[in-house]
């Protein structure tokens, strides 16, 4: 963990670890996992660096990566680090307009693309004059346009002439690498306005690795991490870099829709994730248990109670559980819990950090009681991921843990969380005005999140300041807190809270489809393609009860008074979600304006 620049990480690990597996990926044809040793990884990085140098990539040049998660993405990343060039990753689901803006803003001429979708969008962007001149496709199955004479396939790109002079140039750049070099420009998807390119230097990454390592020394060097969040996301990117620096093996999931199958195949010991993933796992576990004989449900609830006592009442507080609690938990852990965890693929878990959004205290308690080590934290792209995270002991599940070493955190005006330290970005690419506005006069970064500290010094994130709204009665409501409470119910997949300057709070509810189907069958409802059947009084009464229970701990003025069930989930395709699955509230309000107005008549 003594690196100052990632240009040297892969060669040093190859010398140290040799034939040990650095990466695994699933062959799309043979459907089996393929290993990439550290030596092979290093060889590919060297070839890619020489090929890029031969294409004229200079120090500080920006090169784009527009692809789902693939091993090749990491090869290109480290080749760029070797050249002291800058990687600009784009979300694989980005539209033509989005990539055109980012490529033009960052001044990208060369773009690596994953599959057909990414290639087609890139060709469209080239036709719109974004400055892009060269594409390199990872997938050899990509069908090139008839007029395209420029695009190379990655395998051909790697086989370009191996010039000894270019090899010397790469070695020279690696030797001159500085911690102040820009490593990446990461564009935030944003819930409103244009994307902003966050500047991330090698020094920021190295400080992030150092401070996180202080909390992670208990992990062994033989951990297996599953990479399934987009590599574009700062959480996954910083986590992958930490894993590689430690010598962990990274198994790469290319297709998000295959995550359930891949989890069972990989059975990771460590993995970074977002709350949405755990909401789905929770719903799946409850559905599995619910389909078993009633006695199993009783047995499971009793096991959770014992697990709570064991982990949360005793182990969390550094105490030895009573003898009979140890016996009871051990019994449940090696029987029911083990069966469920194996079925999901989480039975080998050692450390599962969760971030990117609010994580329900109830969900955290549920998984911790089972012995599944979910660890909640808070961070931003601008802070190189982690700001705070649960400690090993005495953590409060209503918080996002304690602030990491070396970072100053204070609560400013409007209860805003403000940050200062070596992991904080110097600003946004090509945006001097936005950069100036993002910092206080004394140099603290404005997160835009409202928060507070507990008496024990743990950080609580309340809400995005811009999302807080006031009802017509003058009461402030934090919509994310209420949405999190509602979606902790397995019957509710998504929820959007409405109420700004309205007399009361309402909600747009997307039901969990599996739960909805079972409920509809039990009520004898015919599930038409439209949404009319979702207004059945019996169905609404059922969800009204679920909502009442889910929000019972909220203040009366915060509670949902009326709601509408939606047949279609919010989506990125419709512009209602960002690439990181955050809601674009303004877009949702526009799309469902008539439904919202009907709830206030």
Coordinates of C-alpha atoms in Angstrom, one line a residue:
X1 CA 0.0 0.0 0.0
X2 CA 3.0 2.3 -0.5
X3 CA 2.2 3.2 -4.1
X4 CA 2.4 6.9 -5.2
X5 CA 1.1 6.3 -8.7
X6 CA -0.8 3.4 -10.3
X7 CA 1.7 3.2 -13.2
X8 CA 3.8 0.8 -11.2
X9 CA 1.1 -1.3 -9.4
X10 CA 0.5 -4.0 -12.0
X11 CA 4.2 -4.6 -12.8
X12 CA 5.1 -4.8 -9.1
X13 CA 2.2 -7.2 -8.4
X14 CA 3.1 -9.4 -11.4
X15 CA 6.7 -9.7 -10.0
X16 CA 5.3 -10.4 -6.5
X17 CA 2.3 -12.7 -7.3
X18 CA 3.2 -14.1 -10.7
X19 CA 0.8 -16.8 -11.8
X20 CA -1.8 -16.1 -9.0
X21 CA -5.1 -15.0 -10.6
X22 CA -5.6 -11.3 -10.7
X23 CA -8.9 -11.3 -12.5
X24 CA -11.6 -13.7 -13.7
X25 CA -14.3 -13.1 -16.4
X26 CA -17.0 -15.3 -17.8
X27 CA -16.4 -16.3 -21.4
X28 CA -19.6 -15.4 -23.3
X29 CA -19.4 -18.4 -25.6
X30 CA -18.2 -21.2 -23.4
X31 CA -20.0 -19.8 -20.3
X32 CA -17.2 -20.6 -18.0
X33 CA -14.9 -18.5 -15.8
X34 CA -11.5 -17.7 -17.3
X35 CA -8.6 -16.7 -15.1
X36 CA -6.1 -13.9 -15.9
X37 CA -2.9 -14.2 -13.9
X38 CA -0.9 -11.2 -12.7
X39 CA 1.8 -12.0 -15.3
X40 CA -0.8 -12.1 -18.1
X41 CA -2.5 -8.9 -16.8
X42 CA 0.9 -7.1 -16.8
X43 CA 1.7 -8.3 -20.3
X44 CA -1.6 -7.0 -21.7
X45 CA -1.2 -3.7 -19.9
X46 CA 2.3 -3.3 -21.4
X47 CA 1.1 -4.1 -24.9
X48 CA -1.9 -1.7 -24.6
X49 CA 0.4 1.1 -23.3
X50 CA 2.8 0.6 -26.3
X51 CA -0.1 0.5 -28.7
X52 CA -1.6 3.7 -27.3
X53 CA 1.8 5.4 -27.4
X54 CA 2.1 4.4 -31.0
X55 CA -1.3 6.0 -31.7
X56 CA 0.1 9.3 -30.4
X57 CA -1.4 9.4 -26.9
X58 CA 0.6 11.9 -24.9
X59 CA 0.9 12.8 -21.2
X60 CA -2.4 14.3 -20.0
X61 CA -4.4 13.2 -23.1
X62 CA -8.0 12.1 -22.3
X63 CA -9.1 8.7 -23.6
X64 CA -12.7 7.4 -23.2
X65 CA -14.0 4.1 -22.1
X66 CA -17.6 3.3 -22.9
X67 CA -18.3 -0.3 -22.0
X68 CA -20.0 -2.6 -19.5
X69 CA -17.6 -4.1 -17.0
X70 CA -14.9 -6.1 -18.7
X71 CA -11.3 -7.2 -17.9
X72 CA -10.2 -5.1 -20.9
X73 CA -11.4 -2.0 -19.1
X74 CA -8.8 -2.6 -16.3
X75 CA -6.2 -3.3 -18.9
X76 CA -6.9 0.1 -20.6
X77 CA -7.0 1.9 -17.3
X78 CA -3.6 0.7 -16.2
X79 CA -2.1 1.3 -19.7
X80 CA -3.3 4.9 -19.5
X81 CA -1.8 5.2 -16.0
X82 CA 1.5 3.9 -17.4
X83 CA 1.4 6.7 -20.0
X84 CA 0.4 9.3 -17.5
X85 CA -2.7 9.8 -19.6
X86 CA -6.3 10.3 -18.3
X87 CA -9.1 7.8 -18.4
X88 CA -12.7 9.1 -19.0
X89 CA -15.2 6.3 -18.3
X90 CA -18.8 6.6 -19.5
X91 CA -21.7 4.6 -18.2
X92 CA -22.5 1.7 -20.6
X93 CA -26.2 2.8 -20.7
X94 CA -25.5 6.4 -21.7
X95 CA -27.4 7.9 -24.6
X96 CA -25.9 9.5 -27.7
X97 CA -26.6 13.0 -26.4
X98 CA -24.9 12.2 -23.0
X99 CA -21.7 10.7 -24.6
X100 CA -21.5 13.5 -27.2
X101 CA -21.5 16.1 -24.4
X102 CA -18.9 14.3 -22.3
X103 CA -16.6 13.4 -25.2
X104 CA -16.7 17.0 -26.4
X105 CA -16.3 18.5 -22.9
X106 CA -13.3 16.3 -22.0
X107 CA -11.7 16.6 -25.5
X108 CA -11.7 12.9 -26.1
X109 CA -10.5 11.8 -29.6
X110 CA -10.0 8.0 -28.9
X111 CA -12.8 5.9 -27.4
X112 CA -12.9 2.3 -26.4
X113 CA -16.3 0.7 -26.7
X114 CA -17.7 -2.5 -25.3
X115 CA -20.4 -4.0 -27.4
X116 CA -22.9 -3.1 -30.2
X117 CA -25.0 -0.7 -28.2
X118 CA -21.9 1.4 -27.2
X119 CA -20.5 1.2 -30.7
X120 CA -23.7 2.4 -32.3
X121 CA -24.0 5.3 -29.9
X122 CA -20.4 6.3 -30.5
X123 CA -20.8 6.3 -34.3
X124 CA -23.9 8.5 -33.9
X125 CA -22.0 10.9 -31.6
X126 CA -19.1 11.0 -34.2
X127 CA -21.7 12.1 -36.8
X128 CA -22.8 14.9 -34.5
X129 CA -19.3 16.5 -34.3
X130 CA -18.1 15.6 -30.9
X131 CA -14.4 15.6 -31.9
X132 CA -14.1 11.8 -31.7
X133 CA -11.9 10.3 -34.5
X134 CA -11.0 6.7 -33.4
X135 CA -12.9 3.8 -31.9
X136 CA -11.5 0.5 -30.5
X137 CA -14.1 -2.2 -29.9
X138 CA -13.6 -4.8 -27.1
X139 CA -16.2 -7.3 -28.5
X140 CA -15.2 -8.9 -31.7
X141 CA -18.9 -9.5 -32.4
X142 CA -19.5 -5.8 -33.0
X143 CA -20.9 -5.2 -36.5
X144 CA -19.0 -2.2 -38.0
X145 CA -20.8 0.4 -40.1
X146 CA -20.3 0.0 -43.9
X147 CA -18.5 3.3 -44.0
X148 CA -16.4 2.7 -40.9
X149 CA -12.7 2.2 -41.9
X150 CA -11.3 3.6 -38.6
X151 CA -12.5 1.2 -35.9
X152 CA -10.1 -1.5 -34.6
X153 CA -11.0 -4.5 -32.6
X154 CA -9.1 -4.7 -29.3
X155 CA -7.3 -7.9 -30.1
X156 CA -5.9 -6.3 -33.3
X157 CA -5.1 -3.1 -31.4
X158 CA -2.9 -5.2 -29.0
X159 CA -1.1 -6.9 -31.9
X160 CA 0.0 -3.7 -33.5
X161 CA 3.8 -3.4 -34.0
X162 CA 5.8 -3.8 -30.8
X163 CA 8.3 -1.0 -31.2
X164 CA 11.3 -1.0 -28.8
X165 CA 11.5 2.8 -28.9
X166 CA 7.8 3.0 -27.9
X167 CA 8.5 0.5 -25.1
X168 CA 11.3 2.7 -23.9
X169 CA 9.0 5.7 -24.0
X170 CA 6.4 4.0 -21.9
X171 CA 9.1 3.0 -19.4
X172 CA 10.3 6.6 -19.3
X173 CA 6.9 8.0 -18.6
X174 CA 6.3 5.4 -15.9
X175 CA 9.6 6.5 -14.3
X176 CA 8.5 10.2 -14.4
X177 CA 5.0 9.5 -13.0
X178 CA 4.0 12.0 -10.3
X179 CA 1.3 11.7 -7.6
X180 CA -0.1 15.0 -8.9
X181 CA -0.9 13.4 -12.3
X182 CA -4.6 13.4 -13.2
X183 CA -5.8 9.8 -13.2
X184 CA -9.4 10.1 -14.2
X185 CA -12.2 12.5 -15.0
X186 CA -15.4 11.0 -13.6
X187 CA -18.6 12.5 -14.9
X188 CA -21.4 12.6 -12.4
X189 CA -24.7 11.7 -13.9
X190 CA -26.5 14.4 -12.0
X191 CA -30.2 14.5 -11.1
X192 CA -30.5 17.9 -12.9
X193 CA -28.3 20.0 -15.2
X194 CA -25.3 19.0 -17.2
X195 CA -22.8 16.3 -16.1
X196 CA -19.7 17.6 -14.4
X197 CA -16.3 16.0 -14.8
X198 CA -14.8 15.4 -11.4
X199 CA -11.0 15.6 -11.4
X200 CA -9.3 12.6 -9.6
X201 CA -5.5 12.6 -9.2
X202 CA -3.3 9.7 -8.3
X203 CA -2.6 11.3 -4.9
X204 CA -6.3 11.3 -4.1
X205 CA -6.6 7.6 -4.9
X206 CA -3.6 6.8 -2.9
X207 CA -4.8 8.7 0.1
X208 CA -8.2 7.0 -0.2
X209 CA -6.5 3.5 -0.3
X210 CA -4.3 4.4 2.7
X211 CA -7.2 5.6 4.9
X212 CA -9.5 2.8 4.0
X213 CA -6.7 0.2 4.6
X214 CA -6.6 1.4 8.2
X215 CA -10.1 0.0 8.6
X216 CA -9.5 -3.1 6.5
X217 CA -6.3 -4.7 7.8
X218 CA -8.4 -7.7 9.0
X219 CA -9.0 -8.8 5.4
X220 CA -6.7 -11.5 4.1
X221 CA -4.8 -11.1 0.8
X222 CA -6.8 -14.1 -0.6
X223 CA -10.2 -12.4 -0.6
X224 CA -12.4 -12.7 -3.7
X225 CA -14.3 -9.6 -4.9
X226 CA -17.2 -9.5 -7.2
X227 CA -17.2 -6.5 -9.5
X228 CA -20.8 -5.7 -10.5
X229 CA -21.4 -2.0 -10.0
X230 CA -20.3 -0.1 -13.1
X231 CA -16.6 0.5 -13.2
X232 CA -17.5 4.1 -14.0
X233 CA -18.9 4.6 -10.5
X234 CA -16.3 6.0 -8.0
X235 CA -17.3 3.4 -5.4
X236 CA -16.5 0.4 -7.7
X237 CA -13.5 2.1 -9.2
X238 CA -11.8 3.0 -5.9
X239 CA -12.8 -0.4 -4.5
X240 CA -11.3 -2.3 -7.4
X241 CA -8.0 -0.3 -7.1
X242 CA -7.9 -1.2 -3.4
X243 CA -8.5 -4.9 -4.2
X244 CA -5.7 -4.9 -6.8
X245 CA -3.3 -3.1 -4.5
X246 CA -4.0 -5.8 -1.9
X247 CA -3.7 -8.7 -4.4
X248 CA -7.4 -9.8 -4.1
X249 CA -8.9 -11.6 -7.1
X250 CA -11.6 -9.6 -8.9
X251 CA -14.3 -11.6 -10.6
X252 CA -16.0 -9.3 -13.2
X253 CA -19.7 -9.4 -13.9
X254 CA -20.4 -7.9 -17.4
X255 CA -24.2 -8.3 -17.5
X256 CA -26.1 -6.7 -14.6
X257 CA -29.2 -8.9 -15.3
X258 CA -27.1 -12.0 -14.5
X259 CA -26.1 -10.9 -11.0
X260 CA -28.2 -13.5 -9.2
X261 CA -26.6 -16.4 -11.2
X262 CA -23.1 -14.9 -11.0
X263 CA -23.3 -14.4 -7.2
X264 CA -24.0 -18.1 -6.7
X265 CA -21.1 -19.0 -9.0
X266 CA -18.5 -16.7 -7.5
X267 CA -19.6 -16.6 -3.8
X268 CA -17.6 -13.5 -3.1
X269 CA -15.9 -12.8 0.3
X270 CA -15.9 -9.1 -0.3
X271 CA -18.0 -6.8 -2.6
X272 CA -19.0 -3.2 -2.8
X273 CA -22.7 -2.6 -3.5
X274 CA -25.6 -0.2 -3.3
X275 CA -28.7 -0.4 -1.1
X276 CA -30.9 -1.3 -4.1
X277 CA -29.1 -4.6 -4.4
X278 CA -29.7 -5.5 -0.7
X279 CA -33.4 -4.5 -1.0
X280 CA -33.8 -7.1 -3.8
X281 CA -31.8 -9.7 -1.8
X282 CA -34.0 -9.0 1.2
X283 CA -37.2 -9.4 -0.8
X284 CA -35.9 -12.6 -2.4
X285 CA -35.1 -14.1 1.0
X286 CA -38.5 -13.3 2.4
X287 CA -40.2 -14.7 -0.6
X288 CA -38.1 -17.9 -0.3
X289 CA -39.0 -18.3 3.3
X290 CA -42.6 -17.4 2.6
X291 CA -42.9 -20.3 0.1
X292 CA -41.7 -22.8 2.8
X293 CA -44.0 -24.5 5.3
X294 CA -45.3 -22.0 8.0
X295 CA -43.2 -23.7 10.7
X296 CA -40.0 -22.6 8.7
X297 CA -41.2 -18.9 8.9
X298 CA -41.6 -19.2 12.7
X299 CA -38.1 -20.9 12.9
X300 CA -36.6 -18.1 10.7
X301 CA -38.1 -15.3 12.8
X302 CA -36.8 -16.9 15.9
X303 CA -33.4 -17.3 14.3
X304 CA -33.3 -13.6 13.4
X305 CA -34.1 -12.7 17.1
X306 CA -31.2 -14.9 18.3
X307 CA -28.9 -13.5 15.6
X308 CA -29.8 -9.9 16.7
X309 CA -28.9 -10.7 20.3
X310 CA -25.6 -12.4 19.2
X311 CA -24.4 -9.8 16.7
X312 CA -26.1 -6.5 17.7
X313 CA -26.6 -6.7 21.4
X314 CA -23.2 -8.3 22.2
X315 CA -20.6 -8.7 19.4
X316 CA -21.2 -5.1 18.2
X317 CA -20.5 -3.8 21.6
X318 CA -17.4 -5.9 22.1
X319 CA -19.1 -8.2 24.6
X320 CA -19.1 -12.0 24.7
X321 CA -22.6 -13.4 24.2
X322 CA -24.1 -15.7 26.9
X323 CA -23.5 -19.4 26.5
X324 CA -27.0 -20.3 25.3
X325 CA -27.0 -17.4 22.8
X326 CA -23.8 -18.7 21.3
X327 CA -25.3 -22.2 21.1
X328 CA -28.5 -21.0 19.6
X329 CA -26.9 -18.7 17.0
X330 CA -24.4 -21.4 16.0
X331 CA -27.2 -23.8 15.4
X332 CA -29.2 -21.4 13.3
X333 CA -26.1 -20.2 11.4
X334 CA -25.1 -23.7 10.3
X335 CA -28.6 -24.8 9.4
X336 CA -31.3 -22.3 8.2
X337 CA -29.0 -19.3 7.6
X338 CA -26.4 -21.4 5.8
X339 CA -29.0 -22.8 3.4
X340 CA -30.4 -19.3 2.6
X341 CA -26.9 -17.8 2.2
X342 CA -25.7 -20.6 -0.1
X343 CA -28.9 -20.2 -2.2
X344 CA -28.1 -16.5 -2.7
X345 CA -24.3 -16.8 -2.9
X346 CA -23.4 -14.8 0.2
X347 CA -22.2 -17.6 2.5
X348 CA -18.5 -16.7 2.3
X349 CA -19.0 -13.0 3.1
X350 CA -16.4 -11.2 5.2
X351 CA -16.9 -7.5 4.2
X352 CA -19.7 -6.1 2.1
X353 CA -19.5 -2.2 2.1
X354 CA -22.8 -0.5 1.1
X355 CA -23.0 3.1 -0.2
X356 CA -24.2 5.4 -2.9
X357 CA -27.6 6.0 -1.3
X358 CA -29.4 5.7 2.1
X359 CA -29.4 2.2 3.5
X360 CA -32.4 1.3 5.7
X361 CA -31.6 0.7 9.3
X362 CA -34.1 -2.2 9.3
X363 CA -32.3 -3.8 6.3
X364 CA -28.9 -3.4 7.9
X365 CA -30.3 -5.0 11.1
X366 CA -31.8 -7.9 9.1
X367 CA -28.6 -8.8 7.3
X368 CA -26.4 -8.3 10.4
X369 CA -28.6 -10.5 12.4
X370 CA -28.1 -13.3 9.8
X371 CA -24.3 -12.7 10.1
X372 CA -24.0 -11.2 6.6
X373 CA -21.5 -8.4 7.1
X374 CA -23.1 -5.3 5.4
X375 CA -21.1 -2.2 6.3
X376 CA -22.8 1.1 5.6
X377 CA -20.8 4.2 4.6
X378 CA -21.1 7.6 2.9
X379 CA -19.1 9.2 0.2
X380 CA -19.1 11.1 -3.1
X381 CA -17.3 11.1 -6.4
X382 CA -15.7 14.4 -5.3
X383 CA -14.3 12.7 -2.1
X384 CA -12.8 9.7 -3.9
X385 CA -15.6 7.6 -2.4
X386 CA -15.4 7.1 1.4
X387 CA -16.1 9.9 3.8
X388 CA -17.3 7.8 6.7
X389 CA -18.0 4.1 7.4
X390 CA -19.1 1.8 10.2
X391 CA -16.3 0.7 12.5
X392 CA -15.9 -2.9 13.6
X393 CA -17.4 -2.1 17.0
X394 CA -20.0 0.2 18.6
X395 CA -21.4 1.4 15.2
X396 CA -24.9 3.0 15.2
X397 CA -27.0 1.6 12.3
X398 CA -28.9 4.9 12.1
X399 CA -25.7 6.6 11.0
X400 CA -23.2 6.3 8.2
X401 CA -20.4 5.6 10.7
X402 CA -17.3 7.5 11.7
X403 CA -15.2 9.8 9.5
X404 CA -12.1 8.2 8.0
X405 CA -8.6 9.3 9.0
X406 CA -7.2 12.5 7.6
X407 CA -10.5 14.0 6.5
X408 CA -12.1 17.1 8.1
X409 CA -15.9 17.1 8.2
X410 CA -18.0 19.9 9.5
X411 CA -21.7 20.9 9.5
X412 CA -22.1 24.3 7.8
X413 CA -25.0 26.5 6.9
X414 CA -28.3 24.8 6.3
X415 CA -26.9 21.8 8.1
X416 CA -24.7 21.1 5.0
X417 CA -22.0 18.4 5.3
X418 CA -18.7 20.1 4.2
X419 CA -15.4 18.3 3.6
X420 CA -11.7 19.1 3.5
X421 CA -8.7 16.8 3.0
X422 CA -6.4 15.0 0.6
X423 CA -9.1 12.9 -1.0
X424 CA -11.2 15.9 -2.0
X425 CA -11.2 16.9 -5.7
X426 CA -9.6 20.1 -6.8
X427 CA -12.6 20.8 -8.9
X428 CA -14.6 20.1 -12.1
X429 CA -13.0 19.9 -15.6
X430 CA -13.6 23.0 -17.8
X431 CA -16.0 24.4 -15.2
X432 CA -14.3 27.2 -13.2
X433 CA -17.5 28.8 -12.0
X434 CA -19.0 25.5 -10.8
X435 CA -15.7 24.7 -9.1
X436 CA -15.6 28.1 -7.3
X437 CA -19.2 27.6 -6.1
X438 CA -18.5 24.1 -4.8
X439 CA -16.1 25.4 -2.2
X440 CA -16.5 27.7 0.8
X441 CA -14.1 30.7 1.2
X442 CA -12.0 28.7 3.6
X443 CA -11.6 25.7 1.2
X444 CA -14.3 23.2 2.4
X445 CA -16.2 21.3 -0.3
X446 CA -19.9 21.7 -0.2
X447 CA -21.5 18.3 -0.5
X448 CA -25.1 19.5 -0.9
X449 CA -26.2 16.9 1.7
X450 CA -27.8 17.9 5.0
X451 CA -26.4 16.1 8.0
X452 CA -25.4 16.1 11.7
X453 CA -23.1 14.4 14.1
X454 CA -24.3 12.1 17.0
X455 CA -23.1 12.5 20.5
X456 CA -20.6 9.7 19.8
X457 CA -19.2 11.5 16.7
X458 CA -20.9 9.4 14.0
X459 CA -22.2 11.1 10.9
X460 CA -25.9 11.1 10.0
X461 CA -26.9 12.0 6.5
X462 CA -30.4 13.5 6.5
X463 CA -31.2 14.3 2.9
X464 CA -30.0 16.1 -0.3
X465 CA -30.6 19.8 0.6
X466 CA -32.2 20.4 -2.8
X467 CA -34.6 17.5 -2.2
X468 CA -35.9 18.7 1.2
X469 CA -39.3 20.3 0.7
X470 CA -41.8 22.2 2.8
X471 CA -45.5 21.3 2.8
X472 CA -48.2 24.0 2.6
X473 CA -48.4 23.8 6.3
X474 CA -44.7 24.8 6.7
X475 CA -43.4 21.4 7.7
X476 CA -40.1 20.2 6.3
X477 CA -40.1 16.6 4.8
X478 CA -37.0 14.6 3.8
X479 CA -38.4 12.5 0.9
X480 CA -35.5 10.0 0.8
X481 CA -36.0 9.0 4.4
X482 CA -39.7 8.2 3.7
X483 CA -38.9 6.5 0.4
X484 CA -36.4 4.3 2.1
X485 CA -38.9 3.4 4.8
X486 CA -41.5 2.4 2.2
X487 CA -39.2 0.4 0.0
X488 CA -37.9 -1.6 3.0
X489 CA -41.3 -3.4 2.6
X490 CA -40.7 -6.2 0.1
X491 CA -44.1 -5.5 -1.5
X492 CA -42.8 -2.0 -2.7
X493 CA -40.1 -1.9 -5.3
X494 CA -39.9 1.9 -5.8
X495 CA -41.5 5.0 -4.3
X496 CA -41.4 8.6 -5.2
X497 CA -42.6 11.1 -2.6
X498 CA -44.5 14.2 -3.6
X499 CA -45.5 17.1 -1.4
X500 CA -43.6 20.3 -2.1
X501 CA -45.9 23.2 -1.2
X502 CA -48.8 20.8 -1.1
X503 CA -51.3 20.3 1.8
X504 CA -50.1 16.8 2.5
X505 CA -47.6 14.1 1.3
X506 CA -48.5 11.6 -1.5
X507 CA -46.5 8.9 -3.2
X508 CA -46.1 7.1 -6.5
X509 CA -45.6 3.5 -5.7
X510 CA -44.1 0.8 -8.0
X511 CA -45.1 -2.6 -6.5
X512 CA -42.8 -5.6 -6.4
X513 CA -44.0 -7.6 -9.4
X514 CA -43.6 -11.0 -7.7
X515 CA -45.6 -9.9 -4.6
X516 CA -48.1 -8.1 -6.8
X517 CA -48.7 -11.2 -8.9
X518 CA -49.3 -13.4 -5.8
X519 CA -51.6 -10.9 -4.3
X520 CA -53.6 -10.5 -7.5
X521 CA -54.0 -14.2 -7.8
X522 CA -55.2 -14.5 -4.2
X523 CA -57.8 -11.8 -4.9
X524 CA -58.9 -13.2 -8.2
X525 CA -57.8 -10.1 -10.1
X526 CA -57.2 -10.3 -13.9
X527 CA -53.9 -8.6 -14.6
X528 CA -54.5 -6.6 -17.7
X529 CA -51.7 -4.9 -19.6
X530 CA -53.0 -1.5 -18.6
X531 CA -53.0 0.0 -15.1
X532 CA -56.8 0.0 -14.5
X533 CA -56.7 -3.2 -12.4
X534 CA -54.3 -1.5 -10.0
X535 CA -57.1 0.7 -8.8
X536 CA -59.0 -2.3 -7.3
X537 CA -60.2 -1.3 -3.8
X538 CA -59.0 -4.6 -2.2
X539 CA -55.5 -4.1 -3.8
X540 CA -55.3 -0.5 -2.6
X541 CA -56.5 -1.5 0.9
X542 CA -53.7 -4.1 1.1
X543 CA -51.0 -1.5 0.1
X544 CA -52.5 1.1 2.4
X545 CA -51.9 -1.3 5.3
X546 CA -48.4 -2.0 4.2
X547 CA -47.6 1.7 3.8
X548 CA -49.1 2.5 7.2
X549 CA -46.9 0.0 8.9
X550 CA -43.8 1.0 7.0
X551 CA -44.1 4.7 7.9
X552 CA -45.4 4.3 11.5
X553 CA -42.2 5.7 13.0
X554 CA -42.5 8.9 10.9
X555 CA -44.1 12.1 12.1
X556 CA -47.8 12.5 11.2
X557 CA -47.0 15.4 8.8
X558 CA -44.4 13.3 7.0
X559 CA -46.7 10.3 6.4
X560 CA -48.2 9.5 3.0
X561 CA -51.9 10.4 2.9
X562 CA -52.7 9.2 -0.6
X563 CA -50.8 7.1 -3.2
X564 CA -51.1 5.7 -6.7
X565 CA -49.8 2.3 -7.8
X566 CA -47.9 2.4 -11.1
X567 CA -47.7 -0.4 -13.6
X568 CA -44.3 0.7 -15.0
X569 CA -41.1 1.2 -13.0
X570 CA -39.1 4.4 -13.2
X571 CA -36.3 3.9 -15.8
X572 CA -33.2 5.4 -17.2
X573 CA -34.6 5.0 -20.7
X574 CA -37.4 7.4 -19.8
X575 CA -35.0 9.8 -18.1
X576 CA -36.5 9.2 -14.7
X577 CA -33.4 7.6 -13.2
X578 CA -29.7 8.6 -13.5
X579 CA -27.1 6.0 -14.5
X580 CA -26.6 5.4 -10.8
X581 CA -30.3 4.8 -10.3
X582 CA -31.0 8.0 -8.5
X583 CA -34.4 9.6 -9.2
X584 CA -34.8 12.7 -11.3
X585 CA -37.7 14.1 -9.3
X586 CA -38.4 16.9 -11.8
X587 CA -38.8 14.5 -14.7
X588 CA -41.0 12.1 -12.6
X589 CA -43.2 15.0 -11.6
X590 CA -43.6 16.1 -15.3
X591 CA -44.3 12.5 -16.5
X592 CA -46.9 11.8 -13.8
X593 CA -48.3 15.4 -13.5
X594 CA -52.0 14.4 -14.1
X595 CA -51.8 11.5 -11.6
X596 CA -50.2 13.7 -9.0
X597 CA -52.8 16.4 -9.4
X598 CA -55.6 13.8 -9.1
X599 CA -54.2 12.8 -5.6
X600 CA -54.8 16.4 -4.4
X601 CA -58.4 16.8 -5.6

